[in-house]
Amino acid sequence: MLGKLTASALTLCLAAGFAASASAGAPSDWSKIPTKTVKLFYPGQSSYQWLRSPGHKRANKKTQKGDSCISCHEGEEEEIGKLIVSGERLEPAPIPGKEGVKDLHVQAAHDGEYLYLRFDWKTQLNQEGRMHNMVRYDGKEWAFYGSHRASSKVREGKQPPLYEDRLAIMIDDGSVPMFAEQGCWLTCHNGMRDMPDMATKDQVKAHALLGKALKKSDVRKYLPQTRTDGAASWDKTKSAAEIAKIKAAGGFVDLMQWRVARSNAVGMADDGYVLEYRLFDKGKKMFSWNVDRKTMTPKYMFDESKVGFKALREGDFTDPGKPTAIIEEINAKPYDPKAGFKEGDILPGRLLTARTTGSAGDNDYAKGVWKDGAYTLVFRRKLDTGHPGDDKILKVGGVYTVGFAVHDDNVTTRFHHVGFPLTLGIGVKADITAVKVD
Ligand code: HEC
């Protein structure tokens, strides 16, 4: 028997047992690598469609033509973010007190095999956002507990704000028209979750491609090239065959998300892409459901012999010594309804594993630590993942477009901070230069 494992002992187990090797987080001294400060700002509902409408004063035609956002907005991030977050423009439901801008510090390095990125940024709350889709026992049954800060349940004070913090990276190699100029804004559309004219569940389920073929019930990021009309409407999708052709030609955006609850506990980041929808790469990713959402029965509970408890309690959320993620191969035990659960016991609604497969498991080293009000994250990514079907293959000497976003303070969807697109040079000068390390 292992006895009680602390969170740090668990981390050690992970480091020893999982994919990453000793040199995984190279370079050894990040203080020698130049730092770029990227101003992320709150975008509200500034969708692809809004940017091309007369509402985007005197700029709609130039935006349609493909002019870059920074050709007009360089240095305006703070001004735009503060204006929108206040609710004065493009934000019908402001979150009181939310920050309008966020400084993201970025450092980059590479060797012959990997790109290494190091980020740090301050959090609005003085705590980590590591709780996500938790389920709580009320003495009789389990129900989801907590939600994101913009949900009506949280706004009305019926549920606590509990949602994971995230950092997202988009990368393109020049294959996606206009991505270099307009970046993430090409992927954000009316009809999506929490955007104007949000599509209903029934509308999406009835849609031949998104509902019937992809089995989706909401609209998420997509690229205009996958739609048939000039407005790039969510429902005007090209055929599956046409979309497959675009994908084969590399016309997708690589999207990777480091998630505090759903990936950081196994030292990884997810791997996805944006094309006709925001999709995950092929293979098994690091998180799945730990609860049957029809019967609300958990699948696993904590293994008491390993961590000293079978469920969490509310106060544990802010205790950095307590692991809050259930990891199949480390601290999980099949759920036993007779284990003696008490009212107020809480289990993660998500199950983690480091036993990923295929392209979905490419980001096998993404380690973030929250301390004194800020995250520090080191992320590595193979230059050539070996999966060109759903990843951008990077080369030493290449220059790429990157877009970054941070979800901070228990939010999801549009309630994040995003940046204008930047260039990333692998060993060559760019907005962010990845310097060579041995
Ligand atoms: C041709 C110049 C031009 C281009 C290109 C342009 N904008 Fe604008 N943008 C403007 C002007 C002008 C306004 C209106 C400012 C006002 O109303 O005071 C504006 C307003 C905005 C606003 C609303 C906030 C505000 O300050 O009023 C957002 C958000 C915005 N632009 C984002 C973008 C993004 C994202 C892109 C790139 C996809 C972009 N813009 C491209 C000129 C431009």
Coordinates of C-alpha atoms and ligand atoms in Angstrom, one line a residue:
M1 CA 0.0 0.0 0.0
L2 CA 1.2 3.5 -0.8
G3 CA -0.1 5.3 2.2
K4 CA -1.3 8.9 1.9
L5 CA 0.1 10.7 -1.0
T6 CA 0.3 14.5 -0.9
A7 CA -0.2 16.6 -4.0
S8 CA 3.5 17.1 -4.5
A9 CA 4.2 13.4 -4.1
L10 CA 1.6 12.8 -6.8
T11 CA 3.3 15.3 -9.0
L12 CA 6.6 13.4 -8.5
C13 CA 4.8 10.1 -9.5
L14 CA 3.5 11.8 -12.6
A15 CA 6.9 13.2 -13.5
A16 CA 8.5 9.8 -13.0
G17 CA 5.8 7.6 -14.5
F18 CA 4.6 9.6 -17.5
A19 CA 5.8 10.6 -20.9
A20 CA 8.1 13.5 -20.2
S21 CA 11.8 12.8 -19.8
A22 CA 14.3 14.7 -17.6
S23 CA 15.2 17.3 -20.2
A24 CA 11.5 17.8 -21.0
G25 CA 11.1 21.4 -20.0
A26 CA 14.3 22.7 -21.7
P27 CA 15.9 25.3 -21.7
S28 CA 17.5 25.0 -18.3
D29 CA 17.7 28.8 -17.6
W30 CA 14.7 30.7 -18.9
S31 CA 16.0 33.9 -17.5
K32 CA 18.4 34.1 -20.5
I33 CA 15.5 33.9 -23.0
P34 CA 14.0 37.2 -24.1
T35 CA 10.5 38.0 -22.9
K36 CA 7.7 39.4 -25.1
T37 CA 4.8 41.1 -23.4
V38 CA 1.6 40.4 -25.2
K39 CA -1.4 42.6 -24.4
L40 CA -4.5 40.4 -24.3
F41 CA -7.8 42.2 -24.1
Y42 CA -11.5 41.5 -23.6
P43 CA -13.2 41.1 -27.0
G44 CA -16.9 40.8 -26.0
Q45 CA -19.0 39.9 -29.1
S46 CA -16.6 41.3 -31.7
S47 CA -17.4 38.5 -34.1
Y48 CA -16.3 37.9 -37.7
Q49 CA -19.7 39.2 -38.8
W50 CA -19.7 42.3 -36.6
L51 CA -16.2 43.2 -37.9
R52 CA -17.6 43.2 -41.4
S53 CA -20.8 45.2 -40.5
P54 CA -21.3 48.9 -40.5
G55 CA -21.1 48.7 -36.7
H56 CA -17.3 48.5 -37.2
K57 CA -17.2 52.1 -38.2
R58 CA -15.3 53.0 -41.4
A59 CA -13.4 49.7 -41.0
N60 CA -15.9 47.1 -42.3
K61 CA -14.8 47.2 -45.9
K62 CA -11.1 47.1 -45.1
T63 CA -11.6 44.3 -42.7
Q64 CA -13.5 42.4 -45.5
K65 CA -10.6 43.0 -47.8
G66 CA -8.3 41.4 -45.3
D67 CA -6.5 44.4 -43.7
S68 CA -4.8 43.5 -40.5
C69 CA -6.4 44.4 -37.1
I70 CA -3.1 46.1 -36.0
S71 CA -2.9 48.3 -39.1
C72 CA -5.6 50.3 -37.3
H73 CA -5.5 49.1 -33.7
E74 CA -1.8 48.9 -32.8
G75 CA -1.4 49.8 -29.2
E76 CA -5.1 50.1 -28.6
E77 CA -5.6 46.8 -26.7
E78 CA -6.0 48.4 -23.4
E79 CA -8.5 51.0 -24.6
I80 CA -10.6 48.5 -26.5
G81 CA -10.5 45.9 -23.6
K82 CA -11.6 48.4 -21.0
L83 CA -14.3 49.9 -23.2
I84 CA -15.9 46.5 -24.0
V85 CA -15.6 44.9 -20.5
S86 CA -17.4 47.9 -19.1
G87 CA -20.5 46.9 -21.2
E88 CA -20.4 50.1 -23.2
R89 CA -19.8 48.3 -26.5
L90 CA -20.2 44.7 -27.8
E91 CA -20.9 43.2 -24.3
P92 CA -24.6 42.9 -23.4
A93 CA -23.9 41.1 -20.1
P94 CA -20.8 42.5 -18.4
I95 CA -19.3 40.7 -15.5
P96 CA -18.9 43.2 -12.7
G97 CA -15.3 44.0 -11.8
K98 CA -13.8 41.9 -14.6
E99 CA -10.4 43.1 -15.9
G100 CA -10.3 44.5 -19.4
V101 CA -6.7 43.6 -20.2
K102 CA -4.1 41.0 -19.2
D103 CA -0.4 41.0 -19.8
L104 CA 0.8 37.7 -21.0
H105 CA 4.6 37.3 -20.9
V106 CA 5.9 34.9 -23.5
Q107 CA 9.3 33.3 -24.0
A108 CA 10.3 30.9 -26.7
A109 CA 13.1 28.5 -27.5
H110 CA 13.7 25.5 -29.7
D111 CA 16.2 22.7 -30.3
G112 CA 16.2 20.2 -33.2
E113 CA 13.1 18.4 -31.9
Y114 CA 10.9 20.8 -29.9
L115 CA 9.5 24.2 -29.6
Y116 CA 9.4 25.4 -26.0
L117 CA 7.1 28.1 -24.8
R118 CA 7.1 29.7 -21.3
F119 CA 4.2 31.9 -20.2
D120 CA 3.4 33.8 -17.1
W121 CA 0.3 35.9 -16.3
K122 CA -1.4 37.2 -13.2
T123 CA -4.8 35.9 -12.2
Q124 CA -7.6 38.2 -11.2
L125 CA -8.4 36.0 -8.1
N126 CA -5.9 35.1 -5.5
Q127 CA -6.4 31.4 -6.2
E128 CA -6.1 28.8 -8.9
G129 CA -9.0 27.9 -11.1
R130 CA -8.7 24.1 -10.9
M131 CA -12.3 23.1 -10.4
H132 CA -14.4 21.9 -13.3
N133 CA -17.6 20.1 -13.7
M134 CA -17.6 18.9 -10.1
V135 CA -20.5 16.8 -8.8
R136 CA -21.9 17.2 -5.3
Y137 CA -23.8 14.6 -3.2
D138 CA -26.9 16.0 -1.4
G139 CA -27.4 12.9 0.8
K140 CA -29.5 11.2 -1.9
E141 CA -28.0 11.9 -5.3
W142 CA -25.3 13.6 -7.2
A143 CA -25.7 16.8 -9.2
F144 CA -23.4 19.2 -11.0
Y145 CA -22.0 21.8 -8.7
G146 CA -20.8 25.2 -9.6
S147 CA -20.5 26.7 -13.1
H148 CA -18.8 29.5 -15.0
R149 CA -19.1 33.0 -13.8
A150 CA -21.3 34.3 -16.6
S151 CA -24.0 31.5 -16.2
S152 CA -27.3 32.6 -14.8
K153 CA -27.0 30.2 -11.9
V154 CA -23.8 31.9 -10.8
R155 CA -25.0 35.4 -11.5
E156 CA -28.1 34.8 -9.4
G157 CA -26.0 33.4 -6.5
K158 CA -27.5 29.9 -6.7
Q159 CA -24.2 28.2 -7.6
P160 CA -20.5 29.1 -6.8
P161 CA -18.2 30.1 -9.7
L162 CA -16.2 27.0 -10.4
Y163 CA -14.5 26.7 -13.7
E164 CA -11.0 25.9 -14.9
D165 CA -8.4 28.5 -16.0
R166 CA -7.0 28.0 -19.5
L167 CA -4.4 29.2 -21.9
A168 CA -5.0 28.6 -25.6
I169 CA -2.6 28.8 -28.5
M170 CA -3.6 28.9 -32.2
I171 CA -0.9 28.4 -34.9
D172 CA -1.0 28.7 -38.6
D173 CA 1.7 28.3 -41.3
G174 CA 0.2 30.6 -43.9
S175 CA -2.3 28.0 -45.2
V176 CA -5.4 29.8 -43.8
P177 CA -6.3 32.9 -45.8
M178 CA -6.2 36.1 -43.6
F179 CA -5.1 34.3 -40.4
A180 CA -1.9 36.3 -40.4
E181 CA -3.8 39.6 -40.5
Q182 CA -6.9 38.8 -38.4
G183 CA -6.0 35.8 -36.3
C184 CA -8.5 34.4 -33.8
W185 CA -11.2 36.7 -35.1
L186 CA -11.6 34.5 -38.2
T187 CA -12.8 31.7 -35.9
C188 CA -15.3 33.7 -33.9
H189 CA -18.8 34.0 -35.3
N190 CA -22.4 34.9 -34.6
G191 CA -24.4 31.8 -33.8
M192 CA -21.7 30.3 -31.6
R193 CA -22.2 29.8 -27.8
D194 CA -22.7 33.1 -26.1
M195 CA -22.5 35.1 -29.3
P196 CA -25.3 37.1 -31.0
D197 CA -28.0 35.0 -32.7
M198 CA -26.8 31.9 -30.8
A199 CA -28.0 28.8 -32.5
T200 CA -30.5 26.7 -30.5
K201 CA -29.7 23.0 -29.5
D202 CA -32.6 21.9 -31.8
Q203 CA -31.3 23.9 -34.7
V204 CA -27.8 22.4 -34.4
K205 CA -29.1 18.9 -33.9
A206 CA -31.2 19.1 -37.0
H207 CA -28.3 20.4 -39.1
A208 CA -27.1 17.8 -41.5
L209 CA -23.3 18.2 -41.0
L210 CA -23.0 19.7 -37.4
G211 CA -25.9 17.8 -35.8
K212 CA -26.4 14.6 -37.8
A213 CA -22.8 13.9 -38.9
L214 CA -20.7 15.4 -36.1
K215 CA -23.3 14.9 -33.4
K216 CA -23.0 18.4 -32.0
S217 CA -25.6 20.4 -30.2
D218 CA -23.9 23.8 -30.2
V219 CA -21.8 25.9 -32.6
R220 CA -18.1 26.4 -31.7
K221 CA -15.2 28.0 -33.6
Y222 CA -14.9 27.6 -37.3
L223 CA -13.2 29.0 -40.3
P224 CA -15.0 31.1 -43.0
Q225 CA -13.5 28.8 -45.7
T226 CA -15.8 26.0 -44.6
R227 CA -19.0 28.0 -45.3
T228 CA -20.6 28.6 -48.6
D229 CA -21.8 32.3 -48.1
G230 CA -19.9 35.5 -47.9
A231 CA -21.2 36.1 -44.3
A232 CA -19.8 32.7 -43.3
S233 CA -23.0 31.8 -41.5
W234 CA -22.8 29.0 -39.0
D235 CA -25.4 26.8 -40.9
K236 CA -24.1 27.3 -44.4
T237 CA -21.5 24.5 -44.3
K238 CA -19.7 23.1 -47.3
S239 CA -20.0 19.4 -47.8
A240 CA -18.0 16.9 -45.8
A241 CA -16.0 16.1 -48.9
E242 CA -15.1 19.7 -49.6
I243 CA -14.1 20.2 -46.0
A244 CA -11.9 17.1 -46.1
K245 CA -10.1 18.5 -49.1
I246 CA -9.4 21.8 -47.2
K247 CA -8.1 19.8 -44.3
A248 CA -5.8 17.6 -46.5
A249 CA -4.4 20.8 -47.9
G250 CA -3.6 22.0 -44.4
G251 CA -6.2 24.7 -44.4
F252 CA -7.0 24.4 -40.6
V253 CA -5.7 26.3 -37.6
D254 CA -3.9 24.2 -34.9
L255 CA -5.4 24.9 -31.5
M256 CA -3.9 23.7 -28.3
Q257 CA -5.4 24.3 -24.8
W258 CA -3.7 24.0 -21.5
R259 CA -6.4 23.4 -19.0
V260 CA -5.8 23.6 -15.2
A261 CA -8.4 21.0 -14.3
R262 CA -8.6 18.8 -17.4
S263 CA -4.9 18.6 -18.5
N264 CA -2.5 20.2 -16.1
A265 CA -2.9 17.5 -13.4
V266 CA -1.3 15.1 -15.9
G267 CA 1.2 17.6 -17.1
M268 CA -0.3 17.9 -20.6
A269 CA -2.3 20.1 -22.9
D270 CA -5.0 19.1 -25.3
D271 CA -4.5 19.1 -29.0
G272 CA -7.2 20.2 -31.4
Y273 CA -7.8 22.2 -34.6
V274 CA -10.3 24.6 -36.0
L275 CA -11.9 23.9 -39.4
E276 CA -15.7 23.4 -39.7
Y277 CA -15.9 23.2 -35.9
R278 CA -13.4 23.2 -33.0
L279 CA -12.4 19.5 -33.0
F280 CA -9.9 17.4 -31.2
D281 CA -7.1 15.6 -33.0
K282 CA -7.3 11.9 -33.6
G283 CA -6.7 9.5 -30.8
K284 CA -7.5 9.4 -27.1
K285 CA -7.2 12.7 -25.2
M286 CA -6.4 13.2 -21.5
F287 CA -9.9 13.8 -20.2
S288 CA -13.3 12.2 -20.4
W289 CA -16.4 12.2 -18.3
N290 CA -16.3 10.8 -14.8
V291 CA -20.1 10.8 -14.5
D292 CA -22.9 9.3 -16.5
R293 CA -24.8 12.4 -17.4
K294 CA -28.1 10.6 -17.8
T295 CA -28.1 8.9 -14.4
M296 CA -25.7 11.3 -12.7
T297 CA -23.7 8.3 -11.3
P298 CA -20.0 8.8 -10.9
K299 CA -17.6 6.3 -12.5
Y300 CA -14.7 6.7 -10.2
M301 CA -14.1 8.0 -6.7
F302 CA -10.7 8.8 -5.1
D303 CA -8.8 5.8 -3.8
E304 CA -8.7 6.5 -0.1
S305 CA -5.7 4.2 0.4
K306 CA -3.7 6.5 -1.8
V307 CA -4.8 10.0 -1.1
G308 CA -6.5 9.6 2.3
F309 CA -10.0 10.5 1.2
K310 CA -12.7 9.2 -1.1
A311 CA -14.3 12.6 -1.9
L312 CA -13.5 16.3 -1.6
R313 CA -15.1 18.8 0.6
E314 CA -15.8 22.4 -0.3
G315 CA -12.8 23.8 1.7
D316 CA -10.4 21.5 -0.3
F317 CA -10.7 23.6 -3.4
T318 CA -8.4 26.3 -2.2
D319 CA -6.0 23.8 -0.4
P320 CA -3.0 23.5 -2.6
G321 CA -2.0 20.3 -0.7
K322 CA -5.0 18.5 -1.9
P323 CA -5.2 16.9 -5.3
T324 CA -8.6 17.7 -6.9
A325 CA -8.3 15.7 -10.1
I326 CA -9.1 12.0 -10.4
I327 CA -6.4 10.3 -12.5
E328 CA -7.3 6.8 -13.6
E329 CA -3.9 5.2 -13.1
I330 CA -2.9 7.2 -10.0
N331 CA -5.6 7.8 -7.5
A332 CA -8.9 6.5 -8.8
K333 CA -11.1 3.6 -7.7
P334 CA -14.3 2.4 -9.2
Y335 CA -17.3 4.3 -7.7
D336 CA -19.0 2.4 -4.9
P337 CA -22.4 3.8 -4.0
K338 CA -22.1 2.0 -0.6
A339 CA -18.8 3.7 0.3
G340 CA -20.6 5.9 2.8
F341 CA -20.8 9.3 1.0
K342 CA -22.1 12.2 3.1
E343 CA -24.0 15.3 2.1
G344 CA -21.6 17.8 0.7
D345 CA -19.1 15.3 -0.7
I346 CA -17.7 16.4 -4.0
L347 CA -16.2 14.4 -6.9
P348 CA -14.7 15.5 -10.1
G349 CA -17.0 15.1 -13.1
R350 CA -14.0 14.5 -15.3
L351 CA -11.6 11.6 -15.4
L352 CA -8.0 12.2 -16.4
T353 CA -5.3 9.9 -17.8
A354 CA -1.8 10.3 -19.2
R355 CA -2.4 7.2 -21.3
T356 CA -3.3 9.2 -24.4
T357 CA -2.9 7.9 -27.9
G358 CA -2.2 9.3 -31.3
S359 CA -2.3 12.9 -32.3
A360 CA -4.6 13.8 -29.4
G361 CA -1.6 13.2 -27.0
D362 CA 1.0 15.2 -28.8
N363 CA 1.3 17.9 -26.1
D364 CA 2.9 15.6 -23.5
Y365 CA 4.6 18.3 -21.5
A366 CA 2.6 21.4 -20.4
K367 CA 3.3 22.2 -16.7
G368 CA 1.8 25.1 -15.0
V369 CA 2.2 26.3 -11.5
W370 CA 0.1 28.9 -9.7
K371 CA 1.9 30.8 -7.0
D372 CA 1.4 34.3 -5.4
G373 CA -1.3 35.3 -7.8
A374 CA 0.3 34.3 -11.1
Y375 CA 0.7 31.2 -13.3
T376 CA 4.0 30.1 -14.8
L377 CA 3.5 27.6 -17.6
V378 CA 6.2 25.7 -19.6
F379 CA 4.8 24.1 -22.7
R380 CA 6.7 22.0 -25.3
R381 CA 5.5 20.9 -28.6
K382 CA 7.3 18.7 -31.2
L383 CA 8.2 20.8 -34.2
D384 CA 7.2 17.8 -36.3
T385 CA 4.5 15.9 -34.4
G386 CA 4.3 13.3 -37.2
H387 CA 0.6 14.1 -37.5
P388 CA 0.3 16.6 -40.5
G389 CA -3.4 15.6 -40.8
D390 CA -4.3 17.7 -37.8
D391 CA -1.2 19.6 -36.7
K392 CA 0.9 22.3 -38.2
I393 CA 4.4 21.0 -38.8
L394 CA 7.0 23.5 -37.7
K395 CA 10.4 23.9 -39.1
V396 CA 13.6 25.5 -37.9
G397 CA 13.8 28.8 -39.9
G398 CA 10.1 29.0 -40.3
V399 CA 7.8 31.9 -39.4
Y400 CA 4.3 31.2 -38.2
T401 CA 1.3 33.1 -37.0
V402 CA 0.2 32.6 -33.4
G403 CA -2.8 33.8 -31.4
F404 CA -3.0 33.5 -27.6
A405 CA -6.0 33.5 -25.3
V406 CA -6.4 33.2 -21.5
H407 CA -9.5 32.2 -19.7
D408 CA -9.2 33.7 -16.2
D409 CA -11.5 33.8 -13.2
N410 CA -13.9 31.0 -13.8
V411 CA -15.1 31.9 -17.3
T412 CA -15.6 30.2 -20.6
T413 CA -16.6 31.2 -24.2
R414 CA -16.3 34.9 -25.1
F415 CA -15.5 36.0 -21.5
H416 CA -11.7 35.5 -22.1
H417 CA -8.8 37.7 -23.0
V418 CA -7.4 37.4 -26.5
G419 CA -4.6 39.0 -28.5
F420 CA -4.1 40.2 -32.0
P421 CA -2.1 37.7 -34.1
L422 CA 1.7 37.8 -33.9
T423 CA 4.6 36.1 -35.7
L424 CA 6.6 33.4 -34.2
G425 CA 10.0 32.7 -35.7
I426 CA 11.7 29.4 -35.0
G427 CA 15.3 30.5 -34.8
V428 CA 14.5 33.6 -36.9
K429 CA 13.6 37.1 -35.9
A430 CA 9.8 37.7 -35.5
D431 CA 7.4 39.3 -33.0
I432 CA 8.3 36.3 -30.8
T433 CA 11.6 34.7 -31.6
A434 CA 12.3 31.1 -30.4
V435 CA 16.0 31.1 -29.7
K436 CA 18.1 28.0 -30.2
V437 CA 19.1 26.0 -27.1
D438 CA 21.2 22.8 -27.0
Ligands
HEC1 C1 -9.3 50.2 -41.3 C2 -9.0 50.3 -39.9 C3 -9.5 49.1 -39.1 C4 -9.3 47.8 -39.2 C5 -8.5 47.1 -40.3 C6 -9.9 47.2 -38.1 N1 -10.5 48.1 -37.3 FE1 -11.5 47.7 -35.6 N2 -12.1 49.6 -35.5 C7 -11.7 50.6 -36.3 C8 -12.4 51.8 -36.0 C9 -12.3 53.2 -36.7 C10 -13.3 51.5 -34.9 C11 -14.3 52.4 -34.3 C12 -13.7 53.2 -33.2 C13 -14.8 54.1 -32.6 O1 -16.0 53.9 -32.9 O2 -14.4 55.0 -31.9 C14 -13.0 50.2 -34.6 C15 -13.6 49.5 -33.6 C16 -13.3 48.2 -33.2 C17 -13.8 47.5 -32.0 C18 -14.8 48.1 -31.0 C19 -14.1 48.8 -29.9 C20 -13.9 50.2 -30.1 O3 -12.8 50.7 -29.8 O4 -14.8 50.9 -30.6 C21 -13.2 46.3 -31.9 C22 -13.4 45.2 -30.9 C23 -12.4 46.2 -33.1 N3 -12.5 47.4 -33.8 C24 -11.6 45.1 -33.4 C25 -11.0 44.9 -34.6 C26 -10.4 43.7 -35.0 C27 -10.4 42.4 -34.2 C28 -9.9 43.8 -36.3 C29 -9.2 42.8 -37.2 C30 -10.0 41.7 -37.5 C31 -10.2 45.2 -36.6 N4 -10.8 45.8 -35.6 C32 -9.8 45.8 -37.8 C33 -10.8 50.5 -37.3 C34 -10.3 49.3 -37.8

